[in-house]
PDB file of C-alpha atoms and ligand atoms in Angstrom:
ATOM      1  CA  MET A   1     -40.003  -0.094  30.312  1.00 53.00           C
ATOM      2  CA  SER A   2     -38.495  -2.092  33.155  1.00 56.00           C
ATOM      3  CA  SER A   3     -40.707  -4.656  34.790  1.00 80.00           C
ATOM      4  CA  LEU A   4     -38.227  -5.431  37.580  1.00 97.00           C
ATOM      5  CA  ARG A   5     -38.377  -1.980  39.170  1.00 97.00           C
ATOM      6  CA  GLY A   6     -38.591  -2.241  42.960  1.00 98.00           C
ATOM      7  CA  ARG A   7     -38.820  -6.012  42.811  1.00 98.00           C
ATOM      8  CA  ASP A   8     -37.118  -8.574  45.066  1.00 98.00           C
ATOM      9  CA  VAL A   9     -35.013 -11.146  43.214  1.00 98.00           C
ATOM     10  CA  LEU A  10     -34.968 -14.307  45.329  1.00 98.00           C
ATOM     11  CA  SER A  11     -35.249 -17.085  42.764  1.00 98.00           C
ATOM     12  CA  ALA A  12     -34.207 -17.712  39.185  1.00 98.00           C
ATOM     13  CA  PHE A  13     -37.940 -18.200  38.557  1.00 98.00           C
ATOM     14  CA  ASP A  14     -38.327 -14.463  39.236  1.00 98.00           C
ATOM     15  CA  PHE A  15     -37.055 -13.815  35.693  1.00 98.00           C
ATOM     16  CA  ASP A  16     -39.401 -14.508  32.828  1.00 97.00           C
ATOM     17  CA  ARG A  17     -38.235 -15.001  29.272  1.00 98.00           C
ATOM     18  CA  GLU A  18     -38.862 -11.398  28.310  1.00 97.00           C
ATOM     19  CA  ASP A  19     -36.915 -10.094  31.338  1.00 98.00           C
ATOM     20  CA  LEU A  20     -33.951 -12.249  30.371  1.00 98.00           C
ATOM     21  CA  PHE A  21     -33.667 -11.044  26.786  1.00 98.00           C
ATOM     22  CA  ARG A  22     -34.162  -7.450  27.902  1.00 98.00           C
ATOM     23  CA  LEU A  23     -31.399  -7.822  30.529  1.00 98.00           C
ATOM     24  CA  PHE A  24     -29.035  -9.451  27.985  1.00 98.00           C
ATOM     25  CA  GLU A  25     -29.473  -6.510  25.602  1.00 98.00           C
ATOM     26  CA  LEU A  26     -29.091  -3.985  28.404  1.00 98.00           C
ATOM     27  CA  ALA A  27     -25.931  -5.742  29.643  1.00 98.00           C
ATOM     28  CA  GLU A  28     -24.468  -5.502  26.144  1.00 98.00           C
ATOM     29  CA  ARG A  29     -25.262  -1.804  26.016  1.00 98.00           C
ATOM     30  CA  LEU A  30     -23.762  -1.165  29.454  1.00 98.00           C
ATOM     31  CA  ARG A  31     -20.659  -3.179  28.542  1.00 98.00           C
ATOM     32  CA  GLY A  32     -20.112  -0.730  25.695  1.00 97.00           C
ATOM     33  CA  GLU A  33     -20.766   2.313  27.865  1.00 97.00           C
ATOM     34  CA  ILE A  34     -18.533   1.077  30.697  1.00 95.00           C
ATOM     35  CA  SER A  35     -15.667   0.070  28.396  1.00 89.00           C
ATOM     36  CA  GLY A  36     -12.538   2.053  29.024  1.00 86.00           C
ATOM     37  CA  ARG A  37     -13.201   1.848  32.785  1.00 89.00           C
ATOM     38  CA  ARG A  38     -15.872   4.506  32.737  1.00 95.00           C
ATOM     39  CA  VAL A  39     -18.197   5.349  35.604  1.00 97.00           C
ATOM     40  CA  LEU A  40     -21.702   6.186  34.397  1.00 98.00           C
ATOM     41  CA  ASP A  41     -24.377   8.416  35.862  1.00 97.00           C
ATOM     42  CA  TYR A  42     -27.464   6.225  36.017  1.00 98.00           C
ATOM     43  CA  ALA A  43     -27.393   5.378  39.719  1.00 98.00           C
ATOM     44  CA  ARG A  44     -26.086   8.682  41.029  1.00 98.00           C
ATOM     45  CA  GLY A  45     -27.472   9.280  44.515  1.00 98.00           C
ATOM     46  CA  LYS A  46     -28.537   5.638  44.980  1.00 98.00           C
ATOM     47  CA  VAL A  47     -27.070   3.398  47.659  1.00 98.00           C
ATOM     48  CA  MET A  48     -26.643  -0.381  47.645  1.00 98.00           C
ATOM     49  CA  ILE A  49     -25.824  -2.389  50.765  1.00 98.00           C
ATOM     50  CA  THR A  50     -24.048  -5.721  50.402  1.00 98.00           C
ATOM     51  CA  ALA A  51     -24.888  -7.886  53.419  1.00 97.00           C
ATOM     52  CA  PHE A  52     -22.990 -11.158  53.066  1.00 95.00           C
ATOM     53  CA  PHE A  53     -23.299 -13.476  56.050  1.00 93.00           C
ATOM     54  CA  GLU A  54     -21.310 -16.142  54.192  1.00 90.00           C
ATOM     55  CA  PRO A  55     -17.947 -15.869  52.356  1.00 85.00           C
ATOM     56  CA  SER A  56     -17.939 -14.588  48.798  1.00 87.00           C
ATOM     57  CA  THR A  57     -15.462 -13.202  46.333  1.00 84.00           C
ATOM     58  CA  ARG A  58     -17.024 -12.858  42.908  1.00 91.00           C
ATOM     59  CA  THR A  59     -20.627 -12.226  43.786  1.00 97.00           C
ATOM     60  CA  LYS A  60     -20.003  -9.440  46.270  1.00 97.00           C
ATOM     61  CA  ILE A  61     -17.236  -7.737  44.350  1.00 97.00           C
ATOM     62  CA  SER A  62     -19.056  -7.934  41.034  1.00 97.00           C
ATOM     63  CA  PHE A  63     -22.204  -6.405  42.555  1.00 98.00           C
ATOM     64  CA  GLN A  64     -20.039  -3.677  44.073  1.00 98.00           C
ATOM     65  CA  PHE A  65     -18.315  -3.057  40.761  1.00 97.00           C
ATOM     66  CA  ALA A  66     -21.637  -3.070  38.926  1.00 98.00           C
ATOM     67  CA  MET A  67     -23.087  -0.435  41.284  1.00 98.00           C
ATOM     68  CA  THR A  68     -19.913   1.656  41.188  1.00 98.00           C
ATOM     69  CA  ARG A  69     -19.856   1.574  37.367  1.00 98.00           C
ATOM     70  CA  LEU A  70     -23.475   2.731  37.350  1.00 98.00           C
ATOM     71  CA  GLY A  71     -22.402   5.750  39.419  1.00 98.00           C
ATOM     72  CA  GLY A  72     -24.053   4.617  42.667  1.00 98.00           C
ATOM     73  CA  GLU A  73     -22.672   4.226  46.170  1.00 98.00           C
ATOM     74  CA  VAL A  74     -21.844   0.991  47.969  1.00 98.00           C
ATOM     75  CA  VAL A  75     -21.972   0.273  51.694  1.00 98.00           C
ATOM     76  CA  ASP A  76     -20.559  -3.070  52.756  1.00 96.00           C
ATOM     77  CA  PHE A  77     -21.781  -4.797  55.892  1.00 94.00           C
ATOM     78  CA  ILE A  78     -19.023  -6.998  57.308  1.00 87.00           C
ATOM     79  CA  GLU A  79     -20.212  -9.665  59.675  1.00 79.00           C
ATOM     80  CA  GLU A  80     -16.880 -10.407  61.363  1.00 74.00           C
ATOM     81  CA  VAL A  81     -16.757  -7.010  63.052  1.00 69.00           C
ATOM     82  CA  SER A  82     -20.470  -6.450  63.603  1.00 73.00           C
ATOM     83  CA  SER A  83     -22.842  -6.679  66.565  1.00 73.00           C
ATOM     84  CA  ILE A  84     -23.751 -10.208  65.501  1.00 71.00           C
ATOM     85  CA  ARG A  85     -20.706 -11.042  67.567  1.00 71.00           C
ATOM     86  CA  LYS A  86     -22.559  -9.440  70.480  1.00 77.00           C
ATOM     87  CA  GLY A  87     -25.601 -11.648  69.920  1.00 79.00           C
ATOM     88  CA  GLU A  88     -27.740  -9.531  67.622  1.00 83.00           C
ATOM     89  CA  THR A  89     -29.998 -11.648  65.399  1.00 89.00           C
ATOM     90  CA  GLU A  90     -29.469 -11.482  61.691  1.00 92.00           C
ATOM     91  CA  GLU A  91     -33.098 -10.446  61.223  1.00 93.00           C
ATOM     92  CA  ASP A  92     -32.481  -7.440  63.480  1.00 93.00           C
ATOM     93  CA  THR A  93     -29.320  -6.618  61.529  1.00 93.00           C
ATOM     94  CA  MET A  94     -31.327  -6.599  58.306  1.00 96.00           C
ATOM     95  CA  LYS A  95     -33.960  -4.297  59.853  1.00 96.00           C
ATOM     96  CA  ILE A  96     -31.273  -1.885  61.034  1.00 95.00           C
ATOM     97  CA  LEU A  97     -29.581  -1.827  57.627  1.00 96.00           C
ATOM     98  CA  ASP A  98     -32.944  -1.242  55.979  1.00 98.00           C
ATOM     99  CA  GLY A  99     -33.672   1.579  58.418  1.00 97.00           C
ATOM    100  CA  TYR A 100     -30.859   3.596  56.845  1.00 97.00           C
ATOM    101  CA  ASP A 101     -32.946   3.692  53.659  1.00 98.00           C
ATOM    102  CA  PRO A 102     -30.735   1.965  51.100  1.00 98.00           C
ATOM    103  CA  ASP A 103     -32.144   1.677  47.582  1.00 98.00           C
ATOM    104  CA  VAL A 104     -31.315  -2.014  47.325  1.00 98.00           C
ATOM    105  CA  ILE A 105     -29.798  -4.731  49.540  1.00 98.00           C
ATOM    106  CA  VAL A 106     -27.880  -7.719  48.192  1.00 98.00           C
ATOM    107  CA  VAL A 107     -27.871 -10.509  50.758  1.00 98.00           C
ATOM    108  CA  ARG A 108     -26.104 -13.848  51.004  1.00 97.00           C
ATOM    109  CA  HIS A 109     -26.665 -16.361  53.776  1.00 95.00           C
ATOM    110  CA  SER A 110     -25.835 -19.986  54.522  1.00 94.00           C
ATOM    111  CA  LYS A 111     -29.468 -20.618  55.560  1.00 96.00           C
ATOM    112  CA  PRO A 112     -31.760 -21.600  52.682  1.00 97.00           C
ATOM    113  CA  PHE A 113     -34.594 -19.069  52.308  1.00 98.00           C
ATOM    114  CA  PHE A 114     -32.991 -16.461  54.593  1.00 97.00           C
ATOM    115  CA  PRO A 115     -33.734 -13.649  52.081  1.00 98.00           C
ATOM    116  CA  HIS A 116     -37.359 -14.829  51.864  1.00 98.00           C
ATOM    117  CA  SER A 117     -37.631 -14.813  55.657  1.00 97.00           C
ATOM    118  CA  VAL A 118     -36.647 -11.135  55.940  1.00 97.00           C
ATOM    119  CA  LYS A 119     -38.214  -9.689  52.826  1.00 96.00           C
ATOM    120  CA  ASP A 120     -41.371  -8.610  54.630  1.00 94.00           C
ATOM    121  CA  VAL A 121     -39.515  -6.682  57.341  1.00 94.00           C
ATOM    122  CA  VAL A 122     -37.246  -4.930  54.854  1.00 97.00           C
ATOM    123  CA  ARG A 123     -38.566  -2.131  52.650  1.00 98.00           C
ATOM    124  CA  ALA A 124     -35.688  -1.990  50.167  1.00 98.00           C
ATOM    125  CA  PRO A 125     -35.722  -4.463  47.292  1.00 98.00           C
ATOM    126  CA  ILE A 126     -33.665  -7.544  48.183  1.00 98.00           C
ATOM    127  CA  ILE A 127     -31.511  -9.382  45.684  1.00 98.00           C
ATOM    128  CA  SER A 128     -30.314 -12.807  46.779  1.00 98.00           C
ATOM    129  CA  GLY A 129     -26.602 -13.401  46.385  1.00 98.00           C
ATOM    130  CA  GLY A 130     -27.100 -17.056  47.328  1.00 98.00           C
ATOM    131  CA  ASP A 131     -29.019 -18.789  50.138  1.00 98.00           C
ATOM    132  CA  GLY A 132     -27.467 -22.012  51.410  1.00 96.00           C
ATOM    133  CA  THR A 133     -28.084 -24.976  49.135  1.00 96.00           C
ATOM    134  CA  ASN A 134     -31.260 -23.419  47.782  1.00 98.00           C
ATOM    135  CA  GLU A 135     -30.515 -20.922  45.020  1.00 98.00           C
ATOM    136  CA  HIS A 136     -28.173 -18.374  43.487  1.00 98.00           C
ATOM    137  CA  PRO A 137     -30.398 -16.538  41.016  1.00 98.00           C
ATOM    138  CA  THR A 138     -27.937 -13.928  39.748  1.00 98.00           C
ATOM    139  CA  GLN A 139     -25.314 -16.602  39.090  1.00 98.00           C
ATOM    140  CA  ALA A 140     -27.888 -18.326  36.855  1.00 98.00           C
ATOM    141  CA  LEU A 141     -28.500 -14.986  35.174  1.00 98.00           C
ATOM    142  CA  LEU A 142     -24.848 -14.542  34.316  1.00 98.00           C
ATOM    143  CA  ASP A 143     -24.617 -18.196  33.275  1.00 98.00           C
ATOM    144  CA  VAL A 144     -27.377 -17.929  30.650  1.00 98.00           C
ATOM    145  CA  TYR A 145     -26.057 -14.515  29.589  1.00 99.00           C
ATOM    146  CA  THR A 146     -22.674 -16.168  28.936  1.00 98.00           C
ATOM    147  CA  ILE A 147     -24.276 -19.009  26.959  1.00 98.00           C
ATOM    148  CA  TRP A 148     -26.297 -16.503  24.911  1.00 98.00           C
ATOM    149  CA  ARG A 149     -23.138 -14.493  24.124  1.00 98.00           C
ATOM    150  CA  GLU A 150     -21.057 -17.531  23.258  1.00 98.00           C
ATOM    151  CA  LEU A 151     -23.590 -19.514  21.227  1.00 98.00           C
ATOM    152  CA  GLY A 152     -25.935 -16.750  20.102  1.00 98.00           C
ATOM    153  CA  ARG A 153     -28.883 -18.630  21.625  1.00 98.00           C
ATOM    154  CA  VAL A 154     -30.031 -20.543  24.676  1.00 98.00           C
ATOM    155  CA  ASP A 155     -33.037 -22.221  23.030  1.00 98.00           C
ATOM    156  CA  GLY A 156     -32.292 -25.744  21.879  1.00 98.00           C
ATOM    157  CA  ILE A 157     -29.039 -26.231  23.812  1.00 98.00           C
ATOM    158  CA  VAL A 158     -27.798 -29.488  25.305  1.00 98.00           C
ATOM    159  CA  ILE A 159     -25.996 -28.800  28.593  1.00 98.00           C
ATOM    160  CA  GLY A 160     -24.170 -31.098  30.981  1.00 98.00           C
ATOM    161  CA  ILE A 161     -24.130 -29.910  34.597  1.00 98.00           C
ATOM    162  CA  LEU A 162     -21.340 -31.758  36.371  1.00 98.00           C
ATOM    163  CA  GLY A 163     -20.312 -32.027  39.991  1.00 97.00           C
ATOM    164  CA  ASP A 164     -21.853 -31.578  43.380  1.00 97.00           C
ATOM    165  CA  LEU A 165     -25.461 -31.166  42.300  1.00 97.00           C
ATOM    166  CA  LYS A 166     -26.766 -32.117  45.729  1.00 96.00           C
ATOM    167  CA  TYR A 167     -25.213 -29.375  47.855  1.00 96.00           C
ATOM    168  CA  GLY A 168     -24.501 -26.770  45.164  1.00 97.00           C
ATOM    169  CA  ARG A 169     -26.956 -23.910  44.709  1.00 98.00           C
ATOM    170  CA  THR A 170     -25.881 -22.927  41.227  1.00 98.00           C
ATOM    171  CA  PRO A 171     -27.234 -26.147  39.600  1.00 98.00           C
ATOM    172  CA  PRO A 172     -30.793 -25.578  40.923  1.00 98.00           C
ATOM    173  CA  SER A 173     -30.900 -21.928  39.843  1.00 98.00           C
ATOM    174  CA  LEU A 174     -29.388 -22.718  36.452  1.00 98.00           C
ATOM    175  CA  SER A 175     -31.990 -25.460  35.970  1.00 98.00           C
ATOM    176  CA  TYR A 176     -34.830 -23.088  36.884  1.00 98.00           C
ATOM    177  CA  ILE A 177     -33.676 -20.324  34.569  1.00 98.00           C
ATOM    178  CA  LEU A 178     -33.296 -22.794  31.691  1.00 98.00           C
ATOM    179  CA  THR A 179     -37.040 -23.516  31.905  1.00 98.00           C
ATOM    180  CA  ARG A 180     -37.520 -20.036  30.402  1.00 98.00           C
ATOM    181  CA  PHE A 181     -35.995 -21.262  27.120  1.00 98.00           C
ATOM    182  CA  ASN A 182     -37.368 -23.686  24.554  1.00 98.00           C
ATOM    183  CA  ASP A 183     -36.231 -27.182  23.790  1.00 98.00           C
ATOM    184  CA  VAL A 184     -33.401 -27.395  26.368  1.00 98.00           C
ATOM    185  CA  THR A 185     -31.824 -30.734  27.352  1.00 98.00           C
ATOM    186  CA  ILE A 186     -29.956 -31.064  30.650  1.00 98.00           C
ATOM    187  CA  TYR A 187     -27.676 -33.968  31.564  1.00 98.00           C
ATOM    188  CA  TYR A 188     -27.048 -34.026  35.312  1.00 98.00           C
ATOM    189  CA  ILE A 189     -23.640 -35.663  35.654  1.00 98.00           C
ATOM    190  CA  ALA A 190     -22.623 -36.727  39.166  1.00 97.00           C
ATOM    191  CA  PRO A 191     -21.709 -39.642  41.370  1.00 95.00           C
ATOM    192  CA  LYS A 192     -24.929 -41.061  42.884  1.00 95.00           C
ATOM    193  CA  GLN A 193     -24.275 -39.493  46.289  1.00 94.00           C
ATOM    194  CA  LEU A 194     -24.101 -36.016  44.727  1.00 96.00           C
ATOM    195  CA  GLN A 195     -26.945 -36.208  42.203  1.00 98.00           C
ATOM    196  CA  ILE A 196     -29.480 -33.414  41.828  1.00 98.00           C
ATOM    197  CA  ARG A 197     -32.222 -33.249  44.466  1.00 98.00           C
ATOM    198  CA  ASP A 198     -35.744 -34.469  43.660  1.00 98.00           C
ATOM    199  CA  GLU A 199     -37.184 -31.174  44.819  1.00 98.00           C
ATOM    200  CA  VAL A 200     -35.288 -29.467  41.977  1.00 98.00           C
ATOM    201  CA  LEU A 201     -36.445 -31.998  39.390  1.00 98.00           C
ATOM    202  CA  ARG A 202     -40.057 -31.568  40.498  1.00 98.00           C
ATOM    203  CA  LYS A 203     -39.856 -27.854  39.727  1.00 98.00           C
ATOM    204  CA  ILE A 204     -38.563 -28.330  36.179  1.00 98.00           C
ATOM    205  CA  GLU A 205     -40.640 -31.390  35.293  1.00 98.00           C
ATOM    206  CA  GLY A 206     -42.221 -31.027  31.862  1.00 97.00           C
ATOM    207  CA  ARG A 207     -40.385 -27.762  31.140  1.00 98.00           C
ATOM    208  CA  VAL A 208     -36.969 -29.094  30.059  1.00 98.00           C
ATOM    209  CA  ARG A 209     -35.771 -32.565  29.091  1.00 98.00           C
ATOM    210  CA  TYR A 210     -33.375 -34.027  31.624  1.00 98.00           C
ATOM    211  CA  HIS A 211     -31.370 -37.205  32.228  1.00 98.00           C
ATOM    212  CA  LEU A 212     -29.249 -38.314  35.190  1.00 98.00           C
ATOM    213  CA  VAL A 213     -25.889 -39.865  34.296  1.00 98.00           C
ATOM    214  CA  GLY A 214     -22.776 -40.942  36.203  1.00 96.00           C
ATOM    215  CA  SER A 215     -19.899 -39.770  33.999  1.00 95.00           C
ATOM    216  CA  VAL A 216     -19.052 -37.069  31.460  1.00 96.00           C
ATOM    217  CA  GLU A 217     -17.752 -39.596  28.947  1.00 94.00           C
ATOM    218  CA  GLU A 218     -21.279 -41.003  28.499  1.00 95.00           C
ATOM    219  CA  VAL A 219     -22.608 -37.738  27.059  1.00 97.00           C
ATOM    220  CA  ILE A 220     -19.622 -35.618  26.106  1.00 96.00           C
ATOM    221  CA  GLU A 221     -20.187 -35.924  22.361  1.00 96.00           C
ATOM    222  CA  LYS A 222     -23.696 -34.450  22.662  1.00 97.00           C
ATOM    223  CA  LEU A 223     -22.940 -31.334  24.688  1.00 98.00           C
ATOM    224  CA  ASP A 224     -23.041 -27.703  23.606  1.00 98.00           C
ATOM    225  CA  VAL A 225     -22.085 -26.602  27.108  1.00 98.00           C
ATOM    226  CA  LEU A 226     -20.307 -28.360  29.972  1.00 98.00           C
ATOM    227  CA  TYR A 227     -20.950 -26.610  33.293  1.00 98.00           C
ATOM    228  CA  VAL A 228     -18.605 -27.838  36.021  1.00 98.00           C
ATOM    229  CA  THR A 229     -19.057 -27.211  39.760  1.00 97.00           C
ATOM    230  CA  ARG A 230     -16.887 -27.886  42.787  1.00 96.00           C
ATOM    231  CA  ILE A 231     -17.665 -30.226  45.665  1.00 93.00           C
ATOM    232  CA  GLN A 232     -19.227 -28.063  48.386  1.00 93.00           C
ATOM    233  CA  LYS A 233     -16.929 -29.236  51.168  1.00 93.00           C
ATOM    234  CA  GLU A 234     -18.376 -26.849  53.750  1.00 91.00           C
ATOM    235  CA  ARG A 235     -21.845 -28.387  53.395  1.00 91.00           C
ATOM    236  CA  PHE A 236     -20.917 -32.001  54.153  1.00 92.00           C
ATOM    237  CA  GLU A 237     -22.137 -33.288  57.497  1.00 89.00           C
ATOM    238  CA  ASP A 238     -19.599 -36.131  57.439  1.00 91.00           C
ATOM    239  CA  PRO A 239     -16.066 -35.074  56.482  1.00 91.00           C
ATOM    240  CA  ARG A 240     -15.238 -38.704  55.602  1.00 93.00           C
ATOM    241  CA  GLU A 241     -17.896 -38.624  52.908  1.00 91.00           C
ATOM    242  CA  TYR A 242     -16.158 -35.566  51.443  1.00 91.00           C
ATOM    243  CA  GLU A 243     -12.795 -37.366  51.525  1.00 90.00           C
ATOM    244  CA  ARG A 244     -14.339 -40.312  49.665  1.00 90.00           C
ATOM    245  CA  LEU A 245     -15.834 -38.152  46.917  1.00 91.00           C
ATOM    246  CA  LYS A 246     -13.178 -35.516  46.427  1.00 89.00           C
ATOM    247  CA  GLY A 247     -11.379 -35.840  43.131  1.00 86.00           C
ATOM    248  CA  SER A 248     -14.086 -38.185  41.802  1.00 85.00           C
ATOM    249  CA  TYR A 249     -14.482 -36.111  38.634  1.00 89.00           C
ATOM    250  CA  ILE A 250     -11.699 -34.070  37.048  1.00 94.00           C
ATOM    251  CA  ILE A 251     -11.761 -32.516  33.598  1.00 96.00           C
ATOM    252  CA  THR A 252      -8.329 -32.538  31.989  1.00 96.00           C
ATOM    253  CA  ARG A 253      -7.082 -31.365  28.655  1.00 96.00           C
ATOM    254  CA  SER A 254      -6.055 -34.843  27.553  1.00 94.00           C
ATOM    255  CA  MET A 255      -9.502 -36.188  28.394  1.00 93.00           C
ATOM    256  CA  LEU A 256     -11.203 -33.407  26.405  1.00 95.00           C
ATOM    257  CA  GLU A 257      -8.930 -33.973  23.427  1.00 94.00           C
ATOM    258  CA  LYS A 258     -10.129 -37.549  23.046  1.00 94.00           C
ATOM    259  CA  TYR A 259     -13.624 -36.401  22.093  1.00 94.00           C
ATOM    260  CA  ARG A 260     -15.476 -34.006  19.813  1.00 90.00           C
ATOM    261  CA  LYS A 261     -14.787 -30.488  21.028  1.00 92.00           C
ATOM    262  CA  ILE A 262     -17.353 -29.214  23.541  1.00 94.00           C
ATOM    263  CA  PRO A 263     -18.136 -25.670  22.334  1.00 94.00           C
ATOM    264  CA  VAL A 264     -18.329 -23.995  25.778  1.00 98.00           C
ATOM    265  CA  ILE A 265     -16.881 -25.007  29.157  1.00 98.00           C
ATOM    266  CA  MET A 266     -18.131 -23.074  32.164  1.00 98.00           C
ATOM    267  CA  HIS A 267     -17.697 -23.025  35.955  1.00 98.00           C
ATOM    268  CA  PRO A 268     -19.235 -20.614  38.493  1.00 98.00           C
ATOM    269  CA  LEU A 269     -15.887 -20.619  40.374  1.00 96.00           C
ATOM    270  CA  PRO A 270     -14.185 -21.006  42.787  1.00 95.00           C
ATOM    271  CA  ARG A 271     -12.457 -23.987  41.227  1.00 95.00           C
ATOM    272  CA  VAL A 272     -10.731 -26.473  43.481  1.00 94.00           C
ATOM    273  CA  ASP A 273      -9.375 -29.286  41.307  1.00 92.00           C
ATOM    274  CA  GLU A 274     -12.312 -30.294  39.118  1.00 95.00           C
ATOM    275  CA  ILE A 275     -10.917 -28.552  36.027  1.00 97.00           C
ATOM    276  CA  ALA A 276      -7.170 -28.990  35.513  1.00 97.00           C
ATOM    277  CA  THR A 277      -5.410 -25.690  34.874  1.00 97.00           C
ATOM    278  CA  ASP A 278      -4.156 -26.902  31.487  1.00 96.00           C
ATOM    279  CA  VAL A 279      -7.755 -26.585  30.260  1.00 98.00           C
ATOM    280  CA  ASP A 280      -7.704 -22.807  30.886  1.00 98.00           C
ATOM    281  CA  THR A 281      -5.875 -21.969  27.670  1.00 97.00           C
ATOM    282  CA  LEU A 282      -8.311 -23.870  25.439  1.00 97.00           C
ATOM    283  CA  PRO A 283     -10.466 -21.388  23.488  1.00 96.00           C
ATOM    284  CA  GLN A 284     -13.674 -23.018  24.732  1.00 97.00           C
ATOM    285  CA  ALA A 285     -12.760 -22.493  28.416  1.00 98.00           C
ATOM    286  CA  LYS A 286     -15.044 -19.572  29.260  1.00 98.00           C
ATOM    287  CA  TYR A 287     -15.109 -19.495  33.062  1.00 98.00           C
ATOM    288  CA  PHE A 288     -13.032 -16.365  33.522  1.00 98.00           C
ATOM    289  CA  GLU A 289     -15.053 -14.581  30.851  1.00 98.00           C
ATOM    290  CA  GLN A 290     -18.198 -15.858  32.599  1.00 98.00           C
ATOM    291  CA  ALA A 291     -17.074 -14.264  35.894  1.00 97.00           C
ATOM    292  CA  ARG A 292     -16.354 -10.982  34.080  1.00 97.00           C
ATOM    293  CA  ASN A 293     -19.810 -11.071  32.484  1.00 98.00           C
ATOM    294  CA  GLY A 294     -21.213 -10.946  36.020  1.00 98.00           C
ATOM    295  CA  VAL A 295     -20.432  -7.241  36.321  1.00 98.00           C
ATOM    296  CA  PHE A 296     -22.345  -6.252  33.174  1.00 98.00           C
ATOM    297  CA  ILE A 297     -25.409  -8.399  33.761  1.00 98.00           C
ATOM    298  CA  ARG A 298     -25.573  -7.365  37.446  1.00 98.00           C
ATOM    299  CA  ALA A 299     -25.288  -3.734  36.367  1.00 98.00           C
ATOM    300  CA  ALA A 300     -28.244  -4.356  34.037  1.00 98.00           C
ATOM    301  CA  LEU A 301     -30.208  -5.976  36.852  1.00 98.00           C
ATOM    302  CA  LEU A 302     -29.425  -3.172  39.331  1.00 98.00           C
ATOM    303  CA  LYS A 303     -30.365  -0.535  36.779  1.00 98.00           C
ATOM    304  CA  GLU A 304     -33.766  -2.160  36.351  1.00 98.00           C
ATOM    305  CA  VAL A 305     -34.443  -2.862  40.028  1.00 98.00           C
ATOM    306  CA  LEU A 306     -33.452   0.715  40.914  1.00 98.00           C
ATOM    307  CA  GLY A 307     -35.609   2.011  38.068  1.00 97.00           C
ATOM    308  CA  VAL A 308     -32.852   4.349  36.824  1.00 97.00           C
TER     309      VAL A 308
HETATM  310  C1  NCD T   1     -20.858 -20.216  43.856  1.00 73.51           C
HETATM  311  C2  NCD T   1     -21.688 -20.118  45.123  1.00 73.51           C
HETATM  312  O1  NCD T   1     -21.398 -19.288  45.984  1.00 73.51           O
HETATM  313  O2  NCD T   1     -22.646 -20.853  45.207  1.00 73.51           O
HETATM  314  N1  NCD T   1     -19.887 -19.225  43.789  1.00 73.51           N
HETATM  315  C3  NCD T   1     -20.210 -18.081  43.125  1.00 73.51           C
HETATM  316  O3  NCD T   1     -20.992 -17.290  43.581  1.00 73.51           O
HETATM  317  N2  NCD T   1     -19.665 -17.913  41.912  1.00 73.51           N
HETATM  318  C4  NCD T   1     -20.306 -21.537  43.593  1.00 73.51           C
HETATM  319  C5  NCD T   1     -19.503 -22.210  44.668  1.00 73.51           C
HETATM  320  O4  NCD T   1     -19.279 -21.670  45.743  1.00 73.51           O
HETATM  321  O5  NCD T   1     -19.091 -23.343  44.399  1.00 73.51           O
END
């Protein structure tokens, strides 16, 4: 029985522990059924709209692939050529899209809480594909799915989350989803100016152990997972601040080789320069696999939300 049927997915907190394990198993099953580039029948006759008001590569395409593999239809709303250019509000756009009776809408927006602000005027279930600096719940879903596949567990892990923890939305969602597991330790690794926001720490207080540190070297020997993120250039108010911080943390192969091997290295992508390309061929570099996992876990999520 699916408990996510018809539900909005706006936060990583919308998944409880049971949902997560059920989705992991379902994603594994769908991976098998889809293998060999098959298109399945589950979502036949269902329509998903992707409404991305902010640039995206992986998230949009992997949702579209997931729906296509499930046998459903995809309609893509493209802002650049829409009436928004004529002055239509984005709330109105969402109402119009919803009026065509889609079965689910995946929405991304640069404004934090945009999906929350329209959920009551939209009848279709809404899945957030990222809202500003707030959250990216389905990225967190594919992140923990990847950890579970690679390590066989998420309980008890020690994870370092490195990079722009202030403006990034993947670190908050990943932190929230990790509260669903037992005995997790998070090291937030960032220059002071980019450390994790207090509002995020307040939400995980007492549910995971966490420590704030300034460099990877301080904790590298303890990590099961290193999760690297890029500096969110587009979210800096002062471009000089970006110039000062860019390149302030870079993971290279020679640096990694000096220490005990970190079992899993991840990145939500896009990468700019924070992981040198010579790391890509190390067996523990899992970021491309992680991106690929997005299709299977999003297919599992869509299957449940659609109730098919
Ligand atoms: C992330 C995002 O959009 O927040 N990208 C993604 O969906 N994989 C990370 C980023 O943009 O840095």
